[in-house]
Amino acid sequence: MLLAIDVGNTNTVFAVHNGTGSVSEWRCRTERARTADEYFVWLSELMRHAGVVGQITDVIVSSVVPQVVFNLRLLSDRYFNTRPLVVGKPEVDIGVPVRVDPDTLVGADRLVNTVGAYDRYGGDLVVVDFGTATTFDVVAHDGAYVGGVISPGVNLSLKALSDAAAALPFVDVTRPPQVVGRNTRDCMTSGIYWGYIGMIEGLCARISEERGKPIKVIGTGGLSTLFAQGTDVFDHVDNDLTIHGLVLIHARNKKDQDEQ
């Protein structure tokens, strides 16, 4: 079985895939100092409950936090007896072109989302990923990653607003009952929710206009379902997109290794 690990700035997802579908999926906070042994103590109990102890044969990692990759490599080597694939390393073939400025480093998660989205929905699309940052990744007709947009994430914006303005509380991200709030919390919730809706709709329209063709918009990430309730800009919401991309990249590289 494959253990696919997606390391984000806030959370890390571990997903066990049996070749046809996801068997189990777990999430923890991303902590740069967590050791391989600590990962395994946490994982082993979850794997025992899922009935997959001793069944991991392959590991693939996508990380936007370079400091954690060493310990995930060690976890894979020590406890699963396999050398992990790490997306972004020169030896890992993602299977799609990357057309950006020379010497530009593209986040591994954005490349993985490109692979997953192109496989499921074809080209000429934008992947909107609601993470620590809200990213817009543009996928060309042939599956190439051709750039995008990075904006502050929803929760990051809320925290900045609360931290910078002493009189403003921290609020949860919800859909407000109406646009015009009648109390401080509703005013803040409306500003975040409808403000991000406006940003998403506006940026997707501008991307489509700039590229001179219609685009499909794919939402992913924890808050995508909530924001999809307030707009019809999304053609699909797919919260399994990153793991799907990792599974595809692993299969591609495994096939290449077997053929050598």
Short mmCIF file of C-alpha atoms in Angstrom, two decimals, residues 106-229:
data_model
loop_
_atom_site.label_atom_id
_atom_site.label_comp_id
_atom_site.label_asym_id
_atom_site.label_seq_id
_atom_site.Cartn_x
_atom_site.Cartn_y
_atom_site.Cartn_z
CA VAL A 106 6.77 26.38 -7.56
CA GLY A 107 5.25 24.94 -4.39
CA ALA A 108 5.02 21.15 -4.47
CA ASP A 109 1.34 21.27 -3.48
CA ARG A 110 0.54 23.44 -6.49
CA LEU A 111 2.22 21.03 -8.88
CA VAL A 112 0.47 18.05 -7.30
CA ASN A 113 -2.90 19.81 -7.58
CA THR A 114 -2.14 20.50 -11.25
CA VAL A 115 -1.53 16.81 -11.91
CA GLY A 116 -4.67 15.73 -10.07
CA ALA A 117 -6.90 18.38 -11.62
CA TYR A 118 -5.74 17.76 -15.18
CA ASP A 119 -6.35 14.03 -14.80
CA ARG A 120 -9.90 14.53 -13.56
CA TYR A 121 -11.07 17.64 -15.39
CA GLY A 122 -8.77 18.24 -18.36
CA GLY A 123 -7.02 21.50 -19.16
CA ASP A 124 -7.91 25.18 -19.30
CA LEU A 125 -8.76 25.39 -15.63
CA VAL A 126 -7.94 27.17 -12.40
CA VAL A 127 -7.48 25.33 -9.11
CA VAL A 128 -8.47 27.48 -6.13
CA ASP A 129 -6.91 25.98 -3.00
CA PHE A 130 -8.05 27.24 0.41
CA GLY A 131 -5.05 26.67 2.65
CA THR A 132 -2.81 28.86 4.80
CA ALA A 133 -2.65 30.90 1.62
CA THR A 134 -5.46 30.97 -0.95
CA THR A 135 -3.84 30.04 -4.24
CA PHE A 136 -5.07 30.13 -7.82
CA ASP A 137 -3.17 27.76 -10.11
CA VAL A 138 -3.67 27.94 -13.86
CA VAL A 139 -3.50 24.73 -15.89
CA ALA A 140 -3.15 25.00 -19.68
CA HIS A 141 -4.97 22.92 -22.27
CA ASP A 142 -2.14 20.36 -22.32
CA GLY A 143 -1.90 20.06 -18.52
CA ALA A 144 1.05 22.42 -18.11
CA TYR A 145 1.31 24.54 -14.98
CA VAL A 146 1.60 28.11 -16.27
CA GLY A 147 1.47 30.25 -13.12
CA GLY A 148 -1.12 31.62 -10.77
CA VAL A 149 -2.00 33.93 -7.92
CA ILE A 150 -1.19 33.79 -4.19
CA SER A 151 -3.29 35.68 -1.67
CA PRO A 152 -3.54 35.52 2.14
CA GLY A 153 -5.54 32.59 3.44
CA VAL A 154 -8.93 33.09 5.05
CA ASN A 155 -7.92 32.19 8.60
CA LEU A 156 -4.67 34.13 8.23
CA SER A 157 -6.64 37.23 7.26
CA LEU A 158 -8.99 36.81 10.21
CA LYS A 159 -6.09 36.42 12.63
CA ALA A 160 -4.32 39.48 11.23
CA LEU A 161 -7.50 41.53 11.58
CA SER A 162 -8.06 40.43 15.16
CA ASP A 163 -4.40 40.85 16.17
CA ALA A 164 -4.06 44.31 14.64
CA ALA A 165 -7.34 45.78 15.90
CA ALA A 166 -7.65 45.48 19.68
CA ALA A 167 -11.41 46.06 19.69
CA LEU A 168 -12.13 43.30 17.16
CA PRO A 169 -12.65 39.68 18.29
CA PHE A 170 -11.51 36.56 16.48
CA VAL A 171 -14.47 35.04 14.62
CA ASP A 172 -15.09 31.70 12.95
CA VAL A 173 -15.42 31.47 9.18
CA THR A 174 -19.11 31.02 8.43
CA ARG A 175 -21.62 32.22 5.88
CA PRO A 176 -23.31 35.28 7.44
CA PRO A 177 -27.09 35.64 7.44
CA GLN A 178 -26.86 38.78 5.29
CA VAL A 179 -24.24 41.00 3.68
CA VAL A 180 -24.79 44.03 5.94
CA GLY A 181 -23.92 43.04 9.49
CA ARG A 182 -25.75 44.55 12.48
CA ASN A 183 -23.12 43.69 15.04
CA THR A 184 -19.33 43.50 15.06
CA ARG A 185 -19.10 39.74 14.59
CA ASP A 186 -21.51 39.69 11.65
CA CYS A 187 -19.71 42.66 10.07
CA MET A 188 -16.40 40.80 10.28
CA THR A 189 -17.86 37.51 9.09
CA SER A 190 -19.47 39.24 6.13
CA GLY A 191 -16.27 41.05 5.23
CA ILE A 192 -14.29 37.82 5.19
CA TYR A 193 -16.90 35.58 3.55
CA TRP A 194 -18.28 37.89 0.88
CA GLY A 195 -14.93 39.63 0.47
CA TYR A 196 -13.30 36.33 -0.46
CA ILE A 197 -16.22 35.40 -2.70
CA GLY A 198 -15.73 38.70 -4.53
CA MET A 199 -11.99 38.10 -4.81
CA ILE A 200 -12.46 34.58 -6.16
CA GLU A 201 -15.07 35.61 -8.71
CA GLY A 202 -13.06 38.64 -9.78
CA LEU A 203 -9.73 36.86 -10.14
CA CYS A 204 -11.21 33.92 -12.03
CA ALA A 205 -12.95 36.32 -14.42
CA ARG A 206 -9.71 38.24 -14.99
CA ILE A 207 -7.73 35.04 -15.53
CA SER A 208 -10.27 33.89 -18.11
CA GLU A 209 -10.18 37.27 -19.83
CA GLU A 210 -6.38 37.37 -19.86
CA ARG A 211 -6.14 33.87 -21.34
CA GLY A 212 -8.82 34.66 -23.90
CA LYS A 213 -10.93 31.57 -23.29
CA PRO A 214 -13.41 30.09 -20.81
CA ILE A 215 -11.90 28.26 -17.87
CA LYS A 216 -13.15 25.64 -15.46
CA VAL A 217 -12.74 26.49 -11.78
CA ILE A 218 -11.94 23.72 -9.31
CA GLY A 219 -12.15 24.35 -5.57
CA THR A 220 -10.14 22.35 -3.05
CA GLY A 221 -9.00 22.69 0.55
CA GLY A 222 -10.88 22.66 3.82
CA LEU A 223 -13.01 25.77 3.25
CA SER A 224 -13.86 25.17 -0.41
CA THR A 225 -17.24 23.57 0.35
CA LEU A 226 -18.26 26.51 2.55
CA PHE A 227 -17.32 29.14 -0.03
CA ALA A 228 -18.93 27.18 -2.85
CA GLN A 229 -22.27 27.76 -1.09
#
